[in-house]
Amino acid sequence: MSQGNPILGTSPLRKEGRAKVLGATQYIDDLTLPGLWHGTTIRSTIARGRIKSITFDPQINWSEYAIVRAADIPGENSIVHLTRDHPCLAATEINHVAEPILLLAHPEKSALLAARSAIHIDYDELPGVFTIEASEAAVEALHHDPNATSNIIWSGSNSGGTPNCFKQYQMHTGEADETEDALAAAFESADFIITGEYTTGAQEQLYIEPNGVIAECDIDPATGHIRGVTVRGSMQCPYYLVHALALVFNLPEENCRVLQVETGGAFGGKEDFPSVIGSHAALLAMKCGHPVKIIYDRSEDMAATTKRHPSRTRIRTAVSRDGKLLAGTIDIALDGGAYATLSPVVLSRATLHAPGPYKWPHLRVRAKAMATNIPPHGAFRGFGAPQSLFALERHIDKIAHTLGLTPEEIRRRNFLSTGDRTATGQLLTEPVDMQHLLTRALADSGYHARRDRFAAENPTSRIKRGIGIAAFMHGAGFTGSGERRLNSLVHLDILPNGLPQILVSSTEFGQGTNTILCQVAAEALALPYDDILIHQPDTTLVPDSGPTVASRTAMIVGKLVERAAHQILTTLRTHASLPTPHTRAQFIAAAQSYLTRHNHLRASTRYQPATKIHWDDDLYRGDAYPAYAWAVYVAEVAVDLSTYTATVTRFDALQEVGRVLHPILARGQIEGGIAQGIGYALYEKCVYQNGHLMNNQMTNYIMPTSADLPTIHVYFEETPSPHGPGGAKGIGELPMDGPAPAILNAIEDATGIAFTAIPLLPEDIFERLTAYTTHPHGGTEDLNPATDLDTETESPRVSA
Amino acid sequence: MRSDPTQFALTAPASLQAVLAQLAQNPGTHIPIAGGTELMVALAAGRLPRHSFLSISHLPELRFIRITPDAIHLGANTTFTDIRRNPTIAADLPLLTLAASWTGSIANQNRATLGGNLCNASPAADTPPALLVYDATVTLISSGAAPGEIVQRTLPYRDFYLAYKSTVLRPDELLHTITIPRAYSVHRHFLRKVGTRNAQAISKTALAALALVSESPATTSDSPSTTPCARHIQTIRLAAASLADRPIRLYATEAALQNASLAPAHLDATLRRARAAFATEAHPIDDIRSTARYRTAVAANLLEDFLRSLTT
Amino acid sequence: MTTIHLTVNNQPHTLTVPPMKRLLDLLREDLSLTGTKEACGEGECGACAILLDTGSGPELVNSCLIPALQADNATLTTIEGLAPDAALHPIQQSFLQAGGAQCGICTPGMILATHHLLTQHPNPTEAQIREGLSGNLCRCTGYMRIFESIRQAATETAR
């Protein structure tokens, strides 16, 4: 297809990179509009209760301010995600700390500070439900007594759930009854039954740019009628915000315009949340008649926006003496927070990744997302998979230790391979070679030699070293029939200068969307990369090519761009005598000649599955994902017995992600994901007290610095896939899945102690290593977040 | 940003005398601000109690490193970067160089001053344990009776703190000089910080130690139970962060280790005695960053690591 | 309000501002130099890092922690002043080529921290690189491409 040098597989400069290194890129807080006002959010200081009264201190001249309450919302008071249970502003009931109650705007930012402290909200406070276990206990109580509703914090009615439970899934390897019989038989006769419980904590996305938007509202001056709203902001999914605005303002979607501004990191944290802050700013713009900017400061962003779902996974496995998995049951519970938001789909990905890259003759996965009085948990890179893969990959090591096999051998005896069926019954028709990935990962990382050396050195050292592995996969694209439902659309235009411009709603937030889509178009059109333009997403100009999530952009949207490019070539060859092959000049000449006659040239492509995809949502069986990326990660740790600190001292990551489109960007994705995974495992703990996130600052929410991370070695195995352009698959989320289990497996290798919970902090290691007392809690359970000995703290630092 | 900067006064008096005069005029009204790396954080968080500030960062009289044969004199405005770049400090007071390198980030070390670090009086601060084992003294200045007169008083740094975030500094006084003897060339120096991460971390605990190890029999011993022997501790100073409401010297542990034997046969007994004494004077708390149990255990481990290092 | 004089990217300015106004806000609001970013507001992340010379040479500082008054008579360099003409500074070029910038929000601070590092250590060791950047948080890259950018910049500058 292409002439000259190939573009896919090379590393051209990031499209918007020059502006970024010059500091010329304008993020949302760098923008202003004429007559701009500033907005702020008044939030609940309690986790659960009812608003009794709101008092405005008369010392403030409130007529200078725009004030929005729930009653001012012209449409429905709800932020639509999958359900409509999530209020845009709390009217009376409070379900989590930092729940928005009022919105204020003023031309002067400083005037908002004074006003915030002059609003007093009184509550009737109710005891909060803060953990999965407390939420389950309330459901249990309800089973015994239908009147025991005091701790039912989410009714479930009208939102597809049950009391305190947003969603449940049940997945079997076969027909349900038969599988249950087979499970019973297998557990009856197996050589070993091995059980385990694994927990993971909340994790903050910690994009370096906090959430922010600027909204405008177009009001007919004659009638006062709202004609439309426009929101610019830092976000991943412009069309999600369009849907939210349409409901809040009761406007047709075409009157809700959303523009994505250059976005300073997202990681899922700007998938669903911009619907909230975007609606808020638009309501203030409606009220004051001016553009309104809301920029969260760090502490508000951390206290009020989404985190990764905490989880608890229980695994029970029947295993033969020779290390074959015979049967298993996996029970997953996620803490969804106060409203459903994206929990059902996060739970779905957790369910579908729970079996890992293994053959399960008989398996049942049950999963549920429980309601708690914590700010809603939401999307974060990995989206449920890191939780269940942490549990499984720790459990596989437990099986190995129980049976006396090596971590390597237990995996080899159970890996899926080409032609096998996954636990959902998906036939793996494309090549899958986990055996080779494991062999290569161990060889490239020098695993065996290091493991032997540590075993020899550890007995005489205060520093215990260990090495651990994790084998896993990540499904690219939306689950099951999701991509068909999304029905993504892409346009490729030829501009008057004869050169192409890509129009997609896919957003750039550092991961490289602009660059790889332009590479795909350049390669397909046989044009230089620099000739391809991509338009900043503006929903009045770009089609809905789906959300920028789920490791789908390169594979799904990239394929659509590739197909659109081929359509353009066909058109120009058929109608404008473009020769095959062609030069750049010939392309431009043909394109301009076509434009002279037809005025415009646009190719539009809609999603079509590359292969037949069957998915049954009721049985939760079939082809769960169009394609999977596969990986084996190797972590080396050092545990210092003086300080009980575990440090990752080396990390090796081998993955098969199809064709690598841009080696530098791809490495950047893998390394960045691993860094977040190391933080997830060993550093990043969300410390809550009565539903308040107490460490909502960068100084006490501990993400790794450049001095904390090991050298990360990245290797790719390239097996072209039919699903993505040039053979690519999804890559973005995969690296989040493997580090935590590999690291805890390494810590067990180093210390002999099987830790089952993350984040694993030195205090937790200390309590287990020195477990000679019967201390009631121990470890980080004993943290007292109300106190900071370095800094006097009188009260929780929440945005109130 | 939770504070409105228009609500705060800040002036930069032209001289040290002018600063002292203003402090004396309305004691307790003004807060001196040097590098700002603590106070500006408090300002952003809306935690600043008073609203009037006197900038002292521009005063050359407070930014000096003076080396004399017996001591190193550091002006209160000496930045952590100044400390790190000084070769004499690195040679004579390696723990101070090390502690400076652990204080915040490079960008903050370029602004933050030693004086500010001490006056902020955090029990978790990085330089106090080093200064405590080096037996520093501090010189405080204030306005005298005559116009332009500056009076000073000098006291041992170990007596500088009164309670949590509280020092002997009067509202009319400024910290002027930190003086450290150059007397430790034959000593063993030890400092280890255990923080939440490797950089930009506030310590969970830290231990500084300075000891003179002797191979010859001790001539005097006020601890009759101690049998002086071939290798023993002649003198020892220990100090810690985050084990109390202020940075502390570990006097009881020091006393227990005076003349303690480091011979292989006696080492376990020495370690036991050290740990027992240490337990009587470590009183950390549970806070957002760590637990009391962890802090105590780790600091004791660091003490043991140091003592073991003295055996070779 | 107080009147201060300062030179930013070789341009002299006289401004009347609240003396306690953060230098960060002065740059962004009064001088429209928005390349300097705010991400934590407490000196933890380095997104607001600039080079400040108050008489003893340019030093890397966090502009969110400096009251405007303390920059009186100072000379500042922000990301906008690193490459005054249209060309990229070698550090900017290496960040662009080696993948040191992803979302870009930490990039101005990272590049100025690198500038400061290479001034102190023209051929930095891995440990010096890690320490030199440890006050600049990046959530995208895991720092590896940034280390590579710095190694390339050091090589380029040495030529």
Short mmCIF file of N, CA and C in Angstrom, two decimals, chain B residues 45-151:
data_model
loop_
_atom_site.label_atom_id
_atom_site.label_comp_id
_atom_site.label_asym_id
_atom_site.label_seq_id
_atom_site.Cartn_x
_atom_site.Cartn_y
_atom_site.Cartn_z
N ALA B 45 -2.94 26.76 52.06
CA ALA B 45 -3.91 25.87 52.70
C ALA B 45 -4.87 26.63 53.61
N GLY B 46 -4.69 27.95 53.71
CA GLY B 46 -5.58 28.72 54.58
C GLY B 46 -5.29 28.48 56.05
N ARG B 47 -4.04 28.14 56.38
CA ARG B 47 -3.69 27.78 57.76
C ARG B 47 -2.88 28.87 58.47
N LEU B 48 -2.69 30.01 57.84
CA LEU B 48 -1.83 31.02 58.46
C LEU B 48 -2.59 31.75 59.56
N PRO B 49 -2.06 31.77 60.76
CA PRO B 49 -2.78 32.38 61.86
C PRO B 49 -2.75 33.91 61.82
N ARG B 50 -1.60 34.49 61.52
CA ARG B 50 -1.48 35.94 61.54
C ARG B 50 -1.34 36.47 60.12
N HIS B 51 -1.51 37.75 59.94
CA HIS B 51 -1.63 38.28 58.59
C HIS B 51 -0.54 39.26 58.20
N SER B 52 0.46 39.42 59.04
CA SER B 52 1.51 40.37 58.70
C SER B 52 2.87 39.67 58.70
N PHE B 53 3.62 39.89 57.63
CA PHE B 53 4.89 39.20 57.46
C PHE B 53 6.02 40.18 57.20
N LEU B 54 7.18 39.81 57.70
CA LEU B 54 8.39 40.58 57.43
C LEU B 54 9.34 39.68 56.65
N SER B 55 9.65 40.09 55.45
CA SER B 55 10.57 39.29 54.65
C SER B 55 11.99 39.53 55.13
N ILE B 56 12.72 38.44 55.32
CA ILE B 56 14.12 38.58 55.73
C ILE B 56 15.05 37.92 54.71
N SER B 57 14.48 37.41 53.63
CA SER B 57 15.29 36.61 52.70
C SER B 57 16.34 37.46 51.98
N HIS B 58 16.12 38.77 51.92
CA HIS B 58 17.04 39.62 51.17
C HIS B 58 18.19 40.13 52.03
N LEU B 59 18.23 39.78 53.32
CA LEU B 59 19.24 40.36 54.21
C LEU B 59 20.55 39.58 54.14
N PRO B 60 21.61 40.20 53.57
CA PRO B 60 22.88 39.47 53.45
C PRO B 60 23.48 39.17 54.82
N GLU B 61 23.09 39.98 55.83
CA GLU B 61 23.66 39.75 57.17
C GLU B 61 23.30 38.37 57.72
N LEU B 62 22.26 37.77 57.15
CA LEU B 62 21.82 36.48 57.70
C LEU B 62 22.23 35.30 56.83
N ARG B 63 22.86 35.60 55.70
CA ARG B 63 23.23 34.48 54.81
C ARG B 63 24.74 34.39 54.71
N PHE B 64 25.32 33.55 55.54
CA PHE B 64 26.78 33.39 55.53
C PHE B 64 27.14 32.01 56.05
N ILE B 65 28.29 31.55 55.58
CA ILE B 65 28.90 30.36 56.17
C ILE B 65 30.31 30.79 56.54
N ARG B 66 30.57 30.89 57.84
CA ARG B 66 31.87 31.36 58.29
C ARG B 66 32.60 30.20 58.94
N ILE B 67 33.79 29.92 58.41
CA ILE B 67 34.57 28.79 58.91
C ILE B 67 35.69 29.34 59.79
N THR B 68 35.75 28.93 61.01
CA THR B 68 36.88 29.27 61.88
C THR B 68 37.57 27.96 62.22
N PRO B 69 38.74 28.04 62.83
CA PRO B 69 39.45 26.78 63.12
C PRO B 69 38.63 25.83 63.98
N ASP B 70 37.81 26.38 64.88
CA ASP B 70 37.12 25.52 65.83
C ASP B 70 35.67 25.24 65.47
N ALA B 71 35.10 26.07 64.60
CA ALA B 71 33.66 25.93 64.41
C ALA B 71 33.23 26.38 63.02
N ILE B 72 32.05 25.96 62.66
CA ILE B 72 31.40 26.44 61.44
C ILE B 72 30.17 27.23 61.89
N HIS B 73 30.10 28.49 61.41
CA HIS B 73 29.00 29.37 61.80
C HIS B 73 28.09 29.55 60.60
N LEU B 74 26.83 29.23 60.76
CA LEU B 74 25.87 29.30 59.66
C LEU B 74 24.84 30.37 59.97
N GLY B 75 24.71 31.33 59.07
CA GLY B 75 23.66 32.33 59.22
C GLY B 75 22.30 31.68 59.05
N ALA B 76 21.30 32.26 59.68
CA ALA B 76 19.97 31.65 59.65
C ALA B 76 19.43 31.53 58.23
N ASN B 77 19.85 32.44 57.34
CA ASN B 77 19.37 32.39 55.96
C ASN B 77 20.16 31.44 55.07
N THR B 78 21.09 30.71 55.64
CA THR B 78 21.83 29.73 54.84
C THR B 78 20.83 28.73 54.26
N THR B 79 20.84 28.58 52.95
CA THR B 79 19.89 27.64 52.34
C THR B 79 20.48 26.23 52.41
N PHE B 80 19.60 25.25 52.19
CA PHE B 80 20.08 23.87 52.17
C PHE B 80 21.05 23.65 51.02
N THR B 81 20.82 24.38 49.94
CA THR B 81 21.76 24.29 48.82
C THR B 81 23.12 24.84 49.22
N ASP B 82 23.13 25.97 49.94
CA ASP B 82 24.40 26.52 50.44
C ASP B 82 25.13 25.46 51.26
N ILE B 83 24.40 24.80 52.12
CA ILE B 83 25.02 23.77 52.98
C ILE B 83 25.59 22.65 52.12
N ARG B 84 24.76 22.18 51.17
CA ARG B 84 25.19 21.03 50.35
C ARG B 84 26.43 21.35 49.53
N ARG B 85 26.56 22.62 49.12
CA ARG B 85 27.67 22.96 48.23
C ARG B 85 28.95 23.28 48.99
N ASN B 86 28.90 23.31 50.29
CA ASN B 86 30.09 23.72 51.05
C ASN B 86 30.97 22.52 51.37
N PRO B 87 32.20 22.50 50.85
CA PRO B 87 33.05 21.32 51.04
C PRO B 87 33.51 21.13 52.49
N THR B 88 33.66 22.21 53.24
CA THR B 88 34.09 22.05 54.63
C THR B 88 32.99 21.38 55.45
N ILE B 89 31.77 21.79 55.20
CA ILE B 89 30.67 21.14 55.92
C ILE B 89 30.63 19.66 55.55
N ALA B 90 30.78 19.39 54.24
CA ALA B 90 30.73 17.99 53.81
C ALA B 90 31.82 17.17 54.49
N ALA B 91 32.99 17.78 54.68
CA ALA B 91 34.10 17.03 55.28
C ALA B 91 33.96 16.89 56.79
N ASP B 92 33.55 17.99 57.44
CA ASP B 92 33.56 17.99 58.90
C ASP B 92 32.23 17.56 59.50
N LEU B 93 31.14 17.89 58.80
CA LEU B 93 29.81 17.64 59.36
C LEU B 93 28.96 16.90 58.33
N PRO B 94 29.42 15.69 57.97
CA PRO B 94 28.76 15.02 56.85
C PRO B 94 27.26 14.79 57.08
N LEU B 95 26.87 14.66 58.32
CA LEU B 95 25.45 14.41 58.57
C LEU B 95 24.60 15.62 58.22
N LEU B 96 25.18 16.80 58.37
CA LEU B 96 24.42 18.00 58.03
C LEU B 96 24.24 18.09 56.52
N THR B 97 25.29 17.76 55.78
CA THR B 97 25.19 17.74 54.32
C THR B 97 24.13 16.73 53.88
N LEU B 98 24.18 15.57 54.52
CA LEU B 98 23.22 14.52 54.18
C LEU B 98 21.79 14.97 54.49
N ALA B 99 21.60 15.52 55.68
CA ALA B 99 20.26 15.96 56.07
C ALA B 99 19.76 17.05 55.13
N ALA B 100 20.65 17.95 54.73
CA ALA B 100 20.24 19.02 53.81
C ALA B 100 19.79 18.43 52.48
N SER B 101 20.47 17.37 52.07
CA SER B 101 20.13 16.76 50.78
C SER B 101 18.78 16.06 50.81
N TRP B 102 18.28 15.77 52.00
CA TRP B 102 17.01 15.07 52.13
C TRP B 102 15.84 16.02 52.39
N THR B 103 16.16 17.30 52.53
CA THR B 103 15.11 18.24 52.89
C THR B 103 14.39 18.71 51.64
N GLY B 104 13.19 18.25 51.41
CA GLY B 104 12.41 18.70 50.26
C GLY B 104 13.11 18.40 48.95
N SER B 105 12.73 19.14 47.92
CA SER B 105 13.31 18.93 46.60
C SER B 105 14.43 19.94 46.38
N ILE B 106 15.13 19.77 45.28
CA ILE B 106 16.18 20.72 44.91
C ILE B 106 15.61 22.14 44.89
N ALA B 107 14.45 22.29 44.25
CA ALA B 107 13.85 23.63 44.13
C ALA B 107 13.58 24.21 45.51
N ASN B 108 13.15 23.38 46.44
CA ASN B 108 12.89 23.89 47.78
C ASN B 108 14.19 24.10 48.55
N GLN B 109 15.19 23.25 48.31
CA GLN B 109 16.49 23.46 48.97
C GLN B 109 17.13 24.77 48.54
N ASN B 110 16.79 25.20 47.32
CA ASN B 110 17.34 26.48 46.85
C ASN B 110 16.73 27.66 47.59
N ARG B 111 15.61 27.49 48.22
CA ARG B 111 14.93 28.58 48.92
C ARG B 111 14.93 28.40 50.43
N ALA B 112 14.69 27.19 50.86
CA ALA B 112 14.48 26.93 52.28
C ALA B 112 15.76 27.19 53.06
N THR B 113 15.60 27.76 54.25
CA THR B 113 16.77 28.12 55.04
C THR B 113 16.87 27.24 56.28
N LEU B 114 18.09 27.13 56.77
CA LEU B 114 18.31 26.35 57.98
C LEU B 114 17.56 26.99 59.15
N GLY B 115 17.61 28.33 59.21
CA GLY B 115 16.91 29.03 60.29
C GLY B 115 15.42 28.75 60.27
N GLY B 116 14.86 28.81 59.08
CA GLY B 116 13.42 28.53 58.96
C GLY B 116 13.09 27.12 59.38
N ASN B 117 13.94 26.18 58.99
CA ASN B 117 13.72 24.79 59.34
C ASN B 117 13.70 24.59 60.85
N LEU B 118 14.63 25.27 61.55
CA LEU B 118 14.70 25.10 63.00
C LEU B 118 13.54 25.81 63.69
N CYS B 119 13.21 27.02 63.22
CA CYS B 119 12.16 27.79 63.89
C CYS B 119 10.77 27.22 63.62
N ASN B 120 10.61 26.54 62.49
CA ASN B 120 9.32 25.88 62.22
C ASN B 120 9.06 24.79 63.26
N ALA B 121 10.14 24.26 63.80
CA ALA B 121 10.07 23.37 64.97
C ALA B 121 9.27 22.11 64.75
N SER B 122 9.28 21.61 63.51
CA SER B 122 8.61 20.32 63.30
C SER B 122 9.42 19.20 63.94
N PRO B 123 8.76 18.31 64.65
CA PRO B 123 9.49 17.16 65.21
C PRO B 123 10.02 16.23 64.12
N ALA B 124 9.52 16.41 62.88
CA ALA B 124 9.93 15.53 61.79
C ALA B 124 11.02 16.14 60.92
N ALA B 125 11.46 17.34 61.23
CA ALA B 125 12.42 18.03 60.36
C ALA B 125 13.72 17.24 60.22
N ASP B 126 14.41 17.49 59.10
CA ASP B 126 15.55 16.64 58.75
C ASP B 126 16.87 17.06 59.39
N THR B 127 17.11 18.37 59.56
CA THR B 127 18.42 18.78 60.07
C THR B 127 18.57 18.68 61.59
N PRO B 128 17.51 18.80 62.39
CA PRO B 128 17.72 18.80 63.85
C PRO B 128 18.49 17.60 64.40
N PRO B 129 18.20 16.37 64.00
CA PRO B 129 18.99 15.28 64.61
C PRO B 129 20.49 15.44 64.38
N ALA B 130 20.87 15.88 63.18
CA ALA B 130 22.30 16.08 62.92
C ALA B 130 22.85 17.19 63.80
N LEU B 131 22.13 18.31 63.89
CA LEU B 131 22.63 19.42 64.72
C LEU B 131 22.69 19.02 66.18
N LEU B 132 21.77 18.17 66.60
CA LEU B 132 21.77 17.75 68.02
C LEU B 132 23.00 16.90 68.34
N VAL B 133 23.32 15.97 67.46
CA VAL B 133 24.50 15.14 67.79
C VAL B 133 25.79 15.93 67.64
N TYR B 134 25.77 16.96 66.79
CA TYR B 134 26.97 17.79 66.65
C TYR B 134 27.05 18.84 67.75
N ASP B 135 26.09 18.86 68.64
CA ASP B 135 26.10 19.77 69.77
C ASP B 135 26.20 21.23 69.33
N ALA B 136 25.31 21.60 68.42
CA ALA B 136 25.29 22.98 67.92
C ALA B 136 24.82 23.93 69.00
N THR B 137 25.17 25.21 68.81
CA THR B 137 24.58 26.26 69.63
C THR B 137 23.87 27.22 68.70
N VAL B 138 22.89 27.93 69.25
CA VAL B 138 22.16 28.91 68.44
C VAL B 138 22.30 30.28 69.09
N THR B 139 22.43 31.28 68.23
CA THR B 139 22.52 32.65 68.70
C THR B 139 21.26 33.39 68.25
N LEU B 140 20.57 33.97 69.23
CA LEU B 140 19.33 34.67 68.97
C LEU B 140 19.58 36.15 69.15
N ILE B 141 18.99 36.97 68.31
CA ILE B 141 19.22 38.40 68.41
C ILE B 141 17.90 39.15 68.57
N SER B 142 18.04 40.34 69.16
CA SER B 142 16.87 41.21 69.28
C SER B 142 17.37 42.64 69.43
N SER B 143 16.43 43.58 69.36
CA SER B 143 16.78 44.99 69.49
C SER B 143 17.20 45.30 70.92
N GLY B 144 18.26 46.10 71.05
CA GLY B 144 18.67 46.55 72.37
C GLY B 144 18.03 47.89 72.72
N ALA B 145 18.43 48.41 73.86
CA ALA B 145 17.82 49.66 74.34
C ALA B 145 18.24 50.83 73.46
N ALA B 146 19.52 50.86 73.11
CA ALA B 146 20.00 51.98 72.30
C ALA B 146 19.53 51.81 70.85
N PRO B 147 19.36 52.93 70.13
CA PRO B 147 18.91 52.84 68.73
C PRO B 147 19.92 52.06 67.90
N GLY B 148 19.44 51.11 67.13
CA GLY B 148 20.32 50.32 66.28
C GLY B 148 21.11 49.25 66.99
N GLU B 149 21.00 49.21 68.30
CA GLU B 149 21.76 48.21 69.07
C GLU B 149 21.11 46.83 68.90
N ILE B 150 21.97 45.85 68.74
CA ILE B 150 21.47 44.48 68.65
C ILE B 150 22.03 43.69 69.82
N VAL B 151 21.16 43.06 70.57
CA VAL B 151 21.65 42.22 71.66
C VAL B 151 21.48 40.77 71.25
#
